[in-house]
Short mmCIF file of C-alpha atoms in Angstrom, two decimals:
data_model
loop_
_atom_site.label_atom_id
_atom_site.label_comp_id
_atom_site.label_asym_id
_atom_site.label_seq_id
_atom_site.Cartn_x
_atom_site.Cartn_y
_atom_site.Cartn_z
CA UNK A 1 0.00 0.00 0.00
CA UNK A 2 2.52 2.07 1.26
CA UNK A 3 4.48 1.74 -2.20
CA UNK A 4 1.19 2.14 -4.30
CA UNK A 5 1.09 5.36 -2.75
CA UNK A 6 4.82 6.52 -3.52
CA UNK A 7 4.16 5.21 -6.79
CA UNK A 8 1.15 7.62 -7.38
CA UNK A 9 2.94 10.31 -5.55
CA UNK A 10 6.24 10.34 -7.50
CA UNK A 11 3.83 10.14 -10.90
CA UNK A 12 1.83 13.30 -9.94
CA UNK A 13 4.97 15.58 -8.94
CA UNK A 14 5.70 16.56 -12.17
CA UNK A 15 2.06 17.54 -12.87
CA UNK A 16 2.02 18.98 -9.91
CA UNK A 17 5.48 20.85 -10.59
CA UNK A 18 4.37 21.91 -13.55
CA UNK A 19 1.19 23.64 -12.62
CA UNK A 20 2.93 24.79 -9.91
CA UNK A 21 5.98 26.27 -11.37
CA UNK A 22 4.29 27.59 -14.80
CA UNK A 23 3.72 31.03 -13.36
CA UNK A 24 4.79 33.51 -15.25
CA UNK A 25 7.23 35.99 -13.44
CA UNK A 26 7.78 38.19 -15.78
CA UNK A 27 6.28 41.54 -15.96
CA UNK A 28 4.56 41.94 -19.81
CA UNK A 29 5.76 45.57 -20.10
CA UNK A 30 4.38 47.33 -23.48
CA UNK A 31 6.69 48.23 -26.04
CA UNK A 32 9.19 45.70 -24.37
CA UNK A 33 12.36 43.43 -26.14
CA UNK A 34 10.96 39.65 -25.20
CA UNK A 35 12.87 37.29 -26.63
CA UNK A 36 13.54 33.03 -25.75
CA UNK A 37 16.68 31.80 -25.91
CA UNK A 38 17.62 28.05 -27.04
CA UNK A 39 20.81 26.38 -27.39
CA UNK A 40 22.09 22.55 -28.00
CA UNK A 41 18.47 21.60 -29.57
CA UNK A 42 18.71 19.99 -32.71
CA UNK A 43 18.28 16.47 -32.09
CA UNK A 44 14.39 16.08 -33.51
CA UNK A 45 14.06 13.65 -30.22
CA UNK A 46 10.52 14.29 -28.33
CA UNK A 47 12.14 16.49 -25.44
CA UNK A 48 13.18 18.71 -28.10
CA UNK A 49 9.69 18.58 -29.40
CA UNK A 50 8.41 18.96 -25.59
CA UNK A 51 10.51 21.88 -24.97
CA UNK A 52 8.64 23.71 -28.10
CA UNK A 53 5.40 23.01 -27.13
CA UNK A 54 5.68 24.78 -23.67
CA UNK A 55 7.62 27.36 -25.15
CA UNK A 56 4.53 28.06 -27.80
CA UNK A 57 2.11 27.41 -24.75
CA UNK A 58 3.82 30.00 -22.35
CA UNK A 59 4.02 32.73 -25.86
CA UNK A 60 0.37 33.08 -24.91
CA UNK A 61 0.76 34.99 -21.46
CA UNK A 62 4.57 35.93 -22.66
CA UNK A 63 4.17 36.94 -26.08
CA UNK A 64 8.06 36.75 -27.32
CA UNK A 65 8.48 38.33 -30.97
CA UNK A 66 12.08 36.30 -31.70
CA UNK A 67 13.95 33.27 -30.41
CA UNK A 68 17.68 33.54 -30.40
CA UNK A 69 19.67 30.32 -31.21
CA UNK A 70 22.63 29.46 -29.21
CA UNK A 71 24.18 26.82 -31.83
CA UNK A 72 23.83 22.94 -32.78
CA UNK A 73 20.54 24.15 -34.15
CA UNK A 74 20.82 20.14 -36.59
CA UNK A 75 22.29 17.82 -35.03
CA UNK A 76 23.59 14.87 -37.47
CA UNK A 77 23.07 16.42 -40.97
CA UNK A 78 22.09 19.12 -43.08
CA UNK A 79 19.62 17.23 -45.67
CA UNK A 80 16.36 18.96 -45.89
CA UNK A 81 14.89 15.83 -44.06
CA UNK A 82 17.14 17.08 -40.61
CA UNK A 83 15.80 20.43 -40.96
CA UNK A 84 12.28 18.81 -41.24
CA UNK A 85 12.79 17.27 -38.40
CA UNK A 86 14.60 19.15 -35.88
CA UNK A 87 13.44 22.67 -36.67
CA UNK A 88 10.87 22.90 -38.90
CA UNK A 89 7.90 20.88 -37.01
CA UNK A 90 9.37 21.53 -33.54
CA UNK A 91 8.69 25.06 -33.77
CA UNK A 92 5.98 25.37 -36.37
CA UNK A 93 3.52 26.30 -34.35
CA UNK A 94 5.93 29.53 -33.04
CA UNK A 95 7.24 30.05 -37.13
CA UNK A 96 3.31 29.97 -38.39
CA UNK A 97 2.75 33.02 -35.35
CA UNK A 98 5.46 34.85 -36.89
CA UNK A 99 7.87 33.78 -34.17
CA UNK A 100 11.29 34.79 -36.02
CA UNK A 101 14.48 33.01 -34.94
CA UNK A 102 18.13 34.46 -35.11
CA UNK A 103 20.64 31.41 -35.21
CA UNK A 104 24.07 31.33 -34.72
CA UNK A 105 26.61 28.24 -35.40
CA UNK A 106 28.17 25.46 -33.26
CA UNK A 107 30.31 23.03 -33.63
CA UNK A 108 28.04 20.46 -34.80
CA UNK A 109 26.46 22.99 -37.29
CA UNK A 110 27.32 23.78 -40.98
CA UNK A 111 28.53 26.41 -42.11
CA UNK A 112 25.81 26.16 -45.06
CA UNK A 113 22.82 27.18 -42.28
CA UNK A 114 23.54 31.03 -42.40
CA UNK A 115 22.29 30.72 -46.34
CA UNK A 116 18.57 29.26 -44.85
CA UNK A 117 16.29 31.98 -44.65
CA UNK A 118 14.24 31.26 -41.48
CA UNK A 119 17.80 31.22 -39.68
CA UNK A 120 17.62 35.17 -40.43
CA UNK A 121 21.43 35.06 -40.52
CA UNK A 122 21.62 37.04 -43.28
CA UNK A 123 24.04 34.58 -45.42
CA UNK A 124 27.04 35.58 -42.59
CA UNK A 125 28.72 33.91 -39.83
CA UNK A 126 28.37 36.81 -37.94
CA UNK A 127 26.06 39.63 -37.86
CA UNK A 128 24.21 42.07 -35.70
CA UNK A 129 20.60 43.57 -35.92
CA UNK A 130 18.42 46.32 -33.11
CA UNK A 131 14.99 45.78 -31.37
CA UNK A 132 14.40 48.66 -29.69
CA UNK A 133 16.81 49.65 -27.48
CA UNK A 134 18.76 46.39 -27.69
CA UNK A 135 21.48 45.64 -30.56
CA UNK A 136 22.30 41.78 -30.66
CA UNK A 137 25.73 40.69 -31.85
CA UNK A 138 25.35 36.92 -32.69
CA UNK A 139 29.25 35.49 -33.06
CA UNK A 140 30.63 32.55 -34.49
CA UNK A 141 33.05 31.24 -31.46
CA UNK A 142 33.78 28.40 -33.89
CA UNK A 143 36.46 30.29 -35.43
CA UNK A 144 37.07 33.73 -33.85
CA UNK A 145 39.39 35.20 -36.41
CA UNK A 146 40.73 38.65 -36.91
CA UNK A 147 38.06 39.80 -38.88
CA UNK A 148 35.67 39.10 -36.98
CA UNK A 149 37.44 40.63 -34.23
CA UNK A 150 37.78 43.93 -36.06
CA UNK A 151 34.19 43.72 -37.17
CA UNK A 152 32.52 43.36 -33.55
CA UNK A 153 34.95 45.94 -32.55
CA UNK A 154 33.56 48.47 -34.97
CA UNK A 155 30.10 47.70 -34.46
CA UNK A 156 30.12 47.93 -30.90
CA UNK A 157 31.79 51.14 -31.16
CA UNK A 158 29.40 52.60 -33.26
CA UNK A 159 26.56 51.26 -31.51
CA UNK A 160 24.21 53.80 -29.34
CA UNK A 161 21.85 51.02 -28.50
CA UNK A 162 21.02 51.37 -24.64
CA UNK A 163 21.72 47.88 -24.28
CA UNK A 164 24.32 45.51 -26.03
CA UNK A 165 23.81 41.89 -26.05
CA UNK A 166 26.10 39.24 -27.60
CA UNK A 167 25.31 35.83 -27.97
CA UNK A 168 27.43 32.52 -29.46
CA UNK A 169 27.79 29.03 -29.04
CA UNK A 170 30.86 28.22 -26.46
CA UNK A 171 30.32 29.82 -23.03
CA UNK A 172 32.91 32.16 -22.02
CA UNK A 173 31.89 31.21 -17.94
CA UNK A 174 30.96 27.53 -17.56
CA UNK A 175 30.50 25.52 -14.37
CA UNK A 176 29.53 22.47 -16.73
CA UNK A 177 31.88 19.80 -16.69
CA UNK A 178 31.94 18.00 -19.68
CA UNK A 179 32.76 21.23 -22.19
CA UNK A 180 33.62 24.03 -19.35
CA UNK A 181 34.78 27.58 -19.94
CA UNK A 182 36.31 28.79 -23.33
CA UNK A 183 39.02 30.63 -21.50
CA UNK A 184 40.67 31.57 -24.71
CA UNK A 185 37.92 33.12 -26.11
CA UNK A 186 37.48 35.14 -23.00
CA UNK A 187 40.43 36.70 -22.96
CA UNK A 188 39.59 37.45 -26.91
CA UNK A 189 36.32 39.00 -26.62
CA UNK A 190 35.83 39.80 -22.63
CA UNK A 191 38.01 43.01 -23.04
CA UNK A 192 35.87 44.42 -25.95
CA UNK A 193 32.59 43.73 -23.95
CA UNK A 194 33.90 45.00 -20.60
CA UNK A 195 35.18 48.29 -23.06
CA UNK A 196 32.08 48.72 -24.86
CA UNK A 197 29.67 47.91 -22.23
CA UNK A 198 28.15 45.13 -23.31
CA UNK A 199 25.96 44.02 -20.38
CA UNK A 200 24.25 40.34 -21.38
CA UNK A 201 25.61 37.55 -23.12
CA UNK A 202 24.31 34.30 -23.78
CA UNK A 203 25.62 30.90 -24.88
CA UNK A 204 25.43 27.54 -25.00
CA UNK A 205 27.94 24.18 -25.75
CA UNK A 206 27.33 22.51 -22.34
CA UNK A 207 23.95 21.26 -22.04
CA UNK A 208 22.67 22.04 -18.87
CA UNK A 209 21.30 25.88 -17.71
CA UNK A 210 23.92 28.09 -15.63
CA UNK A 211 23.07 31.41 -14.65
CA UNK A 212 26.43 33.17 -13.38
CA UNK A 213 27.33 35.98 -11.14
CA UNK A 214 28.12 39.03 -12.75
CA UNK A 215 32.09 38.42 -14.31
CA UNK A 216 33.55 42.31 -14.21
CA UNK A 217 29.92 43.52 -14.57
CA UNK A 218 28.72 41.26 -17.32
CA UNK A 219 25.72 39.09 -16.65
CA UNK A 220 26.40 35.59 -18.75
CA UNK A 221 23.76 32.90 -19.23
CA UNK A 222 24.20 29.22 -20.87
CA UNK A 223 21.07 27.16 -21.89
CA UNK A 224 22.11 24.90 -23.68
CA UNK A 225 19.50 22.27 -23.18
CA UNK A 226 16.89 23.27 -25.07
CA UNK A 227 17.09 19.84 -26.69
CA UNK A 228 20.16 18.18 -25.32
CA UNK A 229 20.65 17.10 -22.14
CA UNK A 230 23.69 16.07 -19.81
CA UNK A 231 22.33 15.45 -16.67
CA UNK A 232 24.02 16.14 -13.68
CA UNK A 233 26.78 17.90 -15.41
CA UNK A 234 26.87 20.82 -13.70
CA UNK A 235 29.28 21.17 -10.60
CA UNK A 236 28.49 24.62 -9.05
CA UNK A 237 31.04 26.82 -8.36
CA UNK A 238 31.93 30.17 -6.81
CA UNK A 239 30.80 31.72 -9.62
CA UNK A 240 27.26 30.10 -10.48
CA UNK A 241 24.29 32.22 -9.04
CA UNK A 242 21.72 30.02 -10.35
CA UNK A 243 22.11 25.75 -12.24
CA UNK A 244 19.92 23.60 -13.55
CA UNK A 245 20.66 20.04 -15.02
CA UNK A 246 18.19 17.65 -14.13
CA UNK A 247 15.61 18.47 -17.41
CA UNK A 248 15.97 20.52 -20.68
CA UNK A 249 14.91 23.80 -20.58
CA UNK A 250 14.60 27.53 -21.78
CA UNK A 251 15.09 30.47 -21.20
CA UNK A 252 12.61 33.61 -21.66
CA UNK A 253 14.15 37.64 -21.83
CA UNK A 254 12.28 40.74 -21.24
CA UNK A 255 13.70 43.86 -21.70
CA UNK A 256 11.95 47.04 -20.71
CA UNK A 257 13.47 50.65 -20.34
CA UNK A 258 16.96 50.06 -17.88
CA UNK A 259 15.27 46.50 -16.95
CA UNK A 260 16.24 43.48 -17.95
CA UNK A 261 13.56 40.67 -16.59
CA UNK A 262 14.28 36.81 -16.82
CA UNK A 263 12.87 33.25 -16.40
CA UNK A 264 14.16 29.68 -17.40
CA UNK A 265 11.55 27.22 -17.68
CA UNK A 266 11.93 23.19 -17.66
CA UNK A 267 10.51 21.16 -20.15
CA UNK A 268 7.53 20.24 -17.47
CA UNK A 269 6.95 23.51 -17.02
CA UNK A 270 8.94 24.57 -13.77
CA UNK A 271 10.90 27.78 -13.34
CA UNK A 272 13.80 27.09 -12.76
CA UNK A 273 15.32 30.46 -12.32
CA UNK A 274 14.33 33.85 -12.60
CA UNK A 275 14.86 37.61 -11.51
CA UNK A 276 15.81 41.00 -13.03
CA UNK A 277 18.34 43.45 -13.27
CA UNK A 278 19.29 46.94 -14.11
CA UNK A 279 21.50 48.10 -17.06
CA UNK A 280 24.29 50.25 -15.77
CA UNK A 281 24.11 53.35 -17.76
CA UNK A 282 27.22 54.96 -17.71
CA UNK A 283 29.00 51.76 -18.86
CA UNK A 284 30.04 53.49 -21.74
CA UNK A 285 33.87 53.21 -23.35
CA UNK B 1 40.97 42.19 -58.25
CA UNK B 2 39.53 40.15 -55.18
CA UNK B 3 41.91 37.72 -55.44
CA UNK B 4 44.95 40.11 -55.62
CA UNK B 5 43.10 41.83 -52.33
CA UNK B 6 43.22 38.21 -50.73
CA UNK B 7 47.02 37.72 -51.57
CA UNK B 8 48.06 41.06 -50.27
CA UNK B 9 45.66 40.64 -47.07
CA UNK B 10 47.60 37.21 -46.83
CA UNK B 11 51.22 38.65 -47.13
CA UNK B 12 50.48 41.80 -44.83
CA UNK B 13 48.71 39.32 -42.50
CA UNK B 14 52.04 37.18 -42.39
CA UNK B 15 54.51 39.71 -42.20
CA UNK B 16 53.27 41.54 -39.46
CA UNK B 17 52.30 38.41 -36.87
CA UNK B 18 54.88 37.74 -34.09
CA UNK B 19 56.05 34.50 -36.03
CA UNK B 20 58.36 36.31 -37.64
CA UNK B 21 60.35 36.06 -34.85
CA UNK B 22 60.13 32.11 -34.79
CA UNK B 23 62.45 31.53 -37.43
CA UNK B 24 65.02 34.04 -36.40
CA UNK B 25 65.82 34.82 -40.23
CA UNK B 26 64.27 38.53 -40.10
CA UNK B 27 66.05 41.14 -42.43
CA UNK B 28 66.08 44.68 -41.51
CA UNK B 29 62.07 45.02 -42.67
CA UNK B 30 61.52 41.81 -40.50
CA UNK B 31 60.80 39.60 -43.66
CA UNK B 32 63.18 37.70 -45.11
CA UNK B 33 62.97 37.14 -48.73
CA UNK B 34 62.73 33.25 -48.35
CA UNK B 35 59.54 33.70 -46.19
CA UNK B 36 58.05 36.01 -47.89
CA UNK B 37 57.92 34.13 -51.06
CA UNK B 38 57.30 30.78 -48.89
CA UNK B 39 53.86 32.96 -47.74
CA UNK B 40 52.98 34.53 -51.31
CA UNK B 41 53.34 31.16 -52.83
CA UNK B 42 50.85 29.43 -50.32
CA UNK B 43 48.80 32.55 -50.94
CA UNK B 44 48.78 32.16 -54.85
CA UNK B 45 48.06 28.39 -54.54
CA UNK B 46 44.90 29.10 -52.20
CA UNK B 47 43.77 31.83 -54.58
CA UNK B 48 44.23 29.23 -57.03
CA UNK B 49 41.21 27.24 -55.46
CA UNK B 50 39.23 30.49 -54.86
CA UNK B 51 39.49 31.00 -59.03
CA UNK B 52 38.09 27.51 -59.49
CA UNK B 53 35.25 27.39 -56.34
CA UNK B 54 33.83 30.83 -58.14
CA UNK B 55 34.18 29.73 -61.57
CA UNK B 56 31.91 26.71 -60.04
CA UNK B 57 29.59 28.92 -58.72
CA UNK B 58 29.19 31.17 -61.52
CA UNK B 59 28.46 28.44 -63.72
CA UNK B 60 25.59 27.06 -60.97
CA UNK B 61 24.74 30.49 -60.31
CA UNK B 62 25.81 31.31 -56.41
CA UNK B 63 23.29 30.94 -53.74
CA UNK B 64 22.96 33.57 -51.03
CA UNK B 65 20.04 32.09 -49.46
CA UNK B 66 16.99 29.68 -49.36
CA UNK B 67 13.96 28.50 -47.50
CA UNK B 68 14.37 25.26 -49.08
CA UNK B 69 17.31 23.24 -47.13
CA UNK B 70 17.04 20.81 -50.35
CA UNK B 71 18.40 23.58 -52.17
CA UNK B 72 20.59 24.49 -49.97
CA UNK B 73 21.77 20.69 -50.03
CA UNK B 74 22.15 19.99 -53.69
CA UNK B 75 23.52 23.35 -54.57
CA UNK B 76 26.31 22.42 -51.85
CA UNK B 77 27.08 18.97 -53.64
CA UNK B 78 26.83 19.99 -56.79
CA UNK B 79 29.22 22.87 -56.17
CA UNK B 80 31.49 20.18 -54.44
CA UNK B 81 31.30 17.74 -57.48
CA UNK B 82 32.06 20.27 -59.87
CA UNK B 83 35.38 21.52 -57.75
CA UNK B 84 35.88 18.02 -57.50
CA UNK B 85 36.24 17.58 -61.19
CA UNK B 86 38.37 20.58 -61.41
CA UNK B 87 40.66 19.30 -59.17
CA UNK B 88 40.72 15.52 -59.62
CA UNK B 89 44.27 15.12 -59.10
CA UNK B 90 44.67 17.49 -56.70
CA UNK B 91 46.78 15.70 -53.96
CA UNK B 92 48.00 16.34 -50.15
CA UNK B 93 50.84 19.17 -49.65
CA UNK B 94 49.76 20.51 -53.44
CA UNK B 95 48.74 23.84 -51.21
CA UNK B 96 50.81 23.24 -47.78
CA UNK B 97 54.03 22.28 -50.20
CA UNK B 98 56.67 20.99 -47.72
CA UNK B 99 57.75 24.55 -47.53
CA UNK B 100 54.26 26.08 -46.39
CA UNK B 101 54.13 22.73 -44.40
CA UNK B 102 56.90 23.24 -42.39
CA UNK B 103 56.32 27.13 -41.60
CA UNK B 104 52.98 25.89 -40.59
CA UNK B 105 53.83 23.52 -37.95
CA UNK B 106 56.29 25.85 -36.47
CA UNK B 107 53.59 28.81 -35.83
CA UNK B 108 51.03 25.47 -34.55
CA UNK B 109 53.99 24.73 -32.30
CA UNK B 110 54.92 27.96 -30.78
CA UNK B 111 51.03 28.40 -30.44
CA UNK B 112 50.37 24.99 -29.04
CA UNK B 113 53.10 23.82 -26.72
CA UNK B 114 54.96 25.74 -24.16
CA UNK B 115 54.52 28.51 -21.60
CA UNK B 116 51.33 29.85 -21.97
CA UNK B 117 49.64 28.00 -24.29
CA UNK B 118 47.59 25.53 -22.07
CA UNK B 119 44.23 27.54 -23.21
CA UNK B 120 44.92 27.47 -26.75
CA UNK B 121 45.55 23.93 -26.34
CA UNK B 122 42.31 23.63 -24.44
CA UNK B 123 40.49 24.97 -27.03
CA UNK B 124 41.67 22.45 -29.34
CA UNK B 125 40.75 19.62 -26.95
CA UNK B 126 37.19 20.47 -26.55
CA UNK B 127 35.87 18.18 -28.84
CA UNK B 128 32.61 16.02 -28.60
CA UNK B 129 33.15 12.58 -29.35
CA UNK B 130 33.42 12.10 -33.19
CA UNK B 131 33.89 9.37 -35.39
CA UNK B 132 37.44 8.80 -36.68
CA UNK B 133 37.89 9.50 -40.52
CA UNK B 134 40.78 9.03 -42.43
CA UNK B 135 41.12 12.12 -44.36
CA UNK B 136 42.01 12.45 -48.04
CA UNK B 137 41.88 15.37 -49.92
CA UNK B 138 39.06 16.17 -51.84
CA UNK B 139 36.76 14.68 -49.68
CA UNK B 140 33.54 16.24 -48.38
CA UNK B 141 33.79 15.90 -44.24
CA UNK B 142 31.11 14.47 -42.60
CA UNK B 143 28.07 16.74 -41.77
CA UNK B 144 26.96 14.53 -38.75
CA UNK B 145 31.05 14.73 -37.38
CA UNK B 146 31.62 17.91 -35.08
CA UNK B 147 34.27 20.14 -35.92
CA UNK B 148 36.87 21.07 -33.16
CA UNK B 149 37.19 24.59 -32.35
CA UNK B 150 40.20 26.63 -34.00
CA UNK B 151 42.04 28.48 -31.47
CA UNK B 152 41.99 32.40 -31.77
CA UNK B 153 45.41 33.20 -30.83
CA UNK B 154 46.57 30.84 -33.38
CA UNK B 155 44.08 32.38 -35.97
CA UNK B 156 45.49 35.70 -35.01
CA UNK B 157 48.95 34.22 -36.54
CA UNK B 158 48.11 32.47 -39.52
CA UNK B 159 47.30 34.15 -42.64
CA UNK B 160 44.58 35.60 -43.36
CA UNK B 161 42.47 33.09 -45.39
CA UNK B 162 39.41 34.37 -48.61
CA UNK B 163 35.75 34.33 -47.58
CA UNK B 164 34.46 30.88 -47.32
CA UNK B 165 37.86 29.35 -46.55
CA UNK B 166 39.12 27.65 -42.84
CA UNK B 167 41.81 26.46 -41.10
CA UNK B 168 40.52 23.88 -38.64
CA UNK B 169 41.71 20.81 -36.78
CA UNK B 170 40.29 17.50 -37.35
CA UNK B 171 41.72 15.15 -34.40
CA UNK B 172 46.14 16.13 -34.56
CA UNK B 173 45.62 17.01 -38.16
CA UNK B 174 45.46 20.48 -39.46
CA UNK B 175 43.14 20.89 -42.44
CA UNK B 176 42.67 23.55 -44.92
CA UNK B 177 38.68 24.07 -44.90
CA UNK B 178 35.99 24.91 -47.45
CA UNK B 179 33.10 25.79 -45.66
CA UNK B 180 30.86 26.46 -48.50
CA UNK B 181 31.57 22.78 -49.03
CA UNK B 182 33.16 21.08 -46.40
CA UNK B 183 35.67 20.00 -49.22
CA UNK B 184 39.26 19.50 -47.62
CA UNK B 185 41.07 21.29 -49.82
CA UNK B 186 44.60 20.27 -47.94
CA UNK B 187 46.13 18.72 -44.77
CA UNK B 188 48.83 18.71 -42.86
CA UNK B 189 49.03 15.66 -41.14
CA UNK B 190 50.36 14.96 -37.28
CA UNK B 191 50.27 18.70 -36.70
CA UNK B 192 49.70 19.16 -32.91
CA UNK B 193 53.12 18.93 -31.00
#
């Protein structure tokens, strides 16, 4: 009796986590950025498919216009039966709203997806585009070279957006511990952000959800398990404010005036992090 | 003209990077003439491929973009198959010549091994399992096999490569890159120290 019960118990938490846990934080502010952020979920498998669904659900109280991609958008292939599969029926539902999504590459991507249209890349590797106050930089970390140094360089510094995000596949902070930090990309591109006061950046790689502390003022996010998953890979350290490993998840962005809200959300439907913060304004170079 | 842009971005690129140093042969302008024409040489030879990839892609008309990833697909083959057949006997160290090779290895080296370089070589060991292929030139790499990262710093020392073009490490080898195509235009094998 006693294990019927546990049984029944340990079947309704999720339910129960997920009704629980689905409440939307976040404050709807008109005229706001909202954006969701994915990373690592290519694989066509049904969590990636799960993940979707409650992201489409939730667009109904949280009406995000755009979905940045943090990389490994196909897994396994380019053929037009992988893009089918892992991107085109996933997310239908958020494509046939209008839902636009701005990709960027990783490591198990080809080069080829910046040419597909609903990728919005533009046919580059790297490239930048504004929504409303916020200018997004989307990098390819695959292969930082010069140029694309000297091009984020100059668009930073000619960029009077109020607030500067950048966003790429391999984490510059990482408490994960299959992939970890990209320390040699940090010391690359975490001078130019700290100089030009970028204030948000986002990545993925490791596939688990780490939230850090602020690194010399910078507020950096991973989520990449919007389709992956490496469970228990995360080993919190000194620097993680806020982990999650145990489900895939996403993460949803509001930005409002000198606000910047957010919440990550499991698969099931629990928030698994959330809060807000304020852009410092006279981080300027 | 865009190719002649390419060689002198390739040359500048070369003369000016720290590995000038490395082989301790510098002239008073810091370039000795044996490099320089080791560098222009490489240059010329990957120009050489540009000429043929856009000659390709002017006869299948070049595609900037497409909401059809079957599109996207052939066009990518059938720009492969035709480079392919420009190139049939294209073979390894036709672009790295033993030369290139050589200069190559040293910069990989000094960027690689020694003090300072454990996050470059981290970089280059962060690597998701893949499946081991032996590597011939002209080959397309696999689409479903990860590609490692390729470290900045050592980016920062190489030469400047055209649009569409890579340096990238595939296991210890060091591979010459067309992303358009994934074609590997050259190796070098056994290049990590």
């Amino acid at each position: 009796m006693k294990t019927i019960r546990r049984f029944i118990g340990l079947a309704l938490l999720p339910i129960c986590l997920s009704l629980y846990g689905q409440k939307l934080t976040l404050p709807v502010h008109q005229g706001a950025v909202r954006f969701a952020a994915i990373g690592d979920m290519g694989t066509g498998e049904p969590p990636q498919y799960e993940v979707a669904s409650r992201m489409n659900a939730i667009r109904e109280e949280f009406p995000f216009d755009f979905v940045i991609m943090l990389g490994d958008n196909i897994y396994g292939g380019n053929s037009a039966a992988d893009f089918k599969k892992k991107f085109e029926l996933p997310y239908k539902l958020l494509l046939d709203s209008g839902v636009k999504f701005y990709a960027t590459l990783g490591n198990h991507d080809a080069a080829t997806q910046k040419t597909y249209k609903p990728f919005n890349m533009g046919g580059q590797q790297y490239y930048t585009y504004k929504k409303g106050n916020v200018q997004f930089f989307a990098l390819d970390s695959n292969y930082m070279s010069p140029q694309e140094v000297v091009w984020l360089t100059k668009e930073l510094q000619n960029s009077n957006s109020d607030w500067k995000v950048c966003y790429f596949h391999h984490p510059l902070y990482s408490s994960g511990k299959f992939h970890g930090p990209s320390v040699e990309l940090r010391q690359v591109l975490e001078p130019l952000f700290m100089k030009y006061g970028v204030q948000v950046v986002f990545s993925g790689h490791d596939h688990v959800y780490e939230r850090t502390k602020p690194q010399n003022g910078i507020h950096y996010f991973i989520e990449g398990a919007a389709g992956e998953l490496r469970k228990g890979d995360l080993k919190t350290t000194d620097i993680t404010a806020a982990g999650y490993d145990q489900d895939q998840s996403f993460l949803l962005v509001e930005i409002s005036g000198d606000e910047l809200d957010f919440q990550a959300v499991s698969r099931l439907g629990v928030t698994i992090d959330q809060g807000s913060f304020s852009r410092i304004p006279d981080r300027k170079p | 003209m865009r190719n002649t842009f390419c060689v002198l971005l390739i040359v500048l690129a070369f003369s000016s990077s720290p590995r000038q140093a490395v082989a301790g042969q510098s002239g008073p302008s810091g370039t000795s003439p044996a490099k320089k024409s080791t560098i222009e040489d490489f240059g010329d030879r990957v120009n050489g491929y540009v000429r043929i990839r856009k000659d390709a892609e002017d006869f299948l008309s070049a595609l900037s973009s497409s909401k059809d990833p079957a599109e996207i697909a052939s066009h990518k083959i059938e720009l492969a198959e035709l480079i392919v057949s420009e190139r049939a006997n294209a073979h390894q160290g036709d672009i790295f010549t033993p030369k290139a090779a050589a200069k190559f290895r040293e910069i990989i080296h000094k960027t690689l091994k020694g003090p300072r370089t454990q996050d470059a070589r981290r970089t280059v060991d962060d690597k998701d399992p893949e499946k081991i292929v032996i590597l011939r030139v002209n080959m397309v790499y696999p689409e479903d096999n990860p590609l490692q990262t390729a470290p900045p710093t050592l980016l920062a020392r190489l030469p400047e490569l055209p649009m569409d073009m890579g340096y990238r490490f595939i296991g210890r080898t060091f591979v010459l890159l067309d992303n358009k195509t994934r074609l590997i235009i050259d190796f070098i094998p056994d290049a990590i120290p």
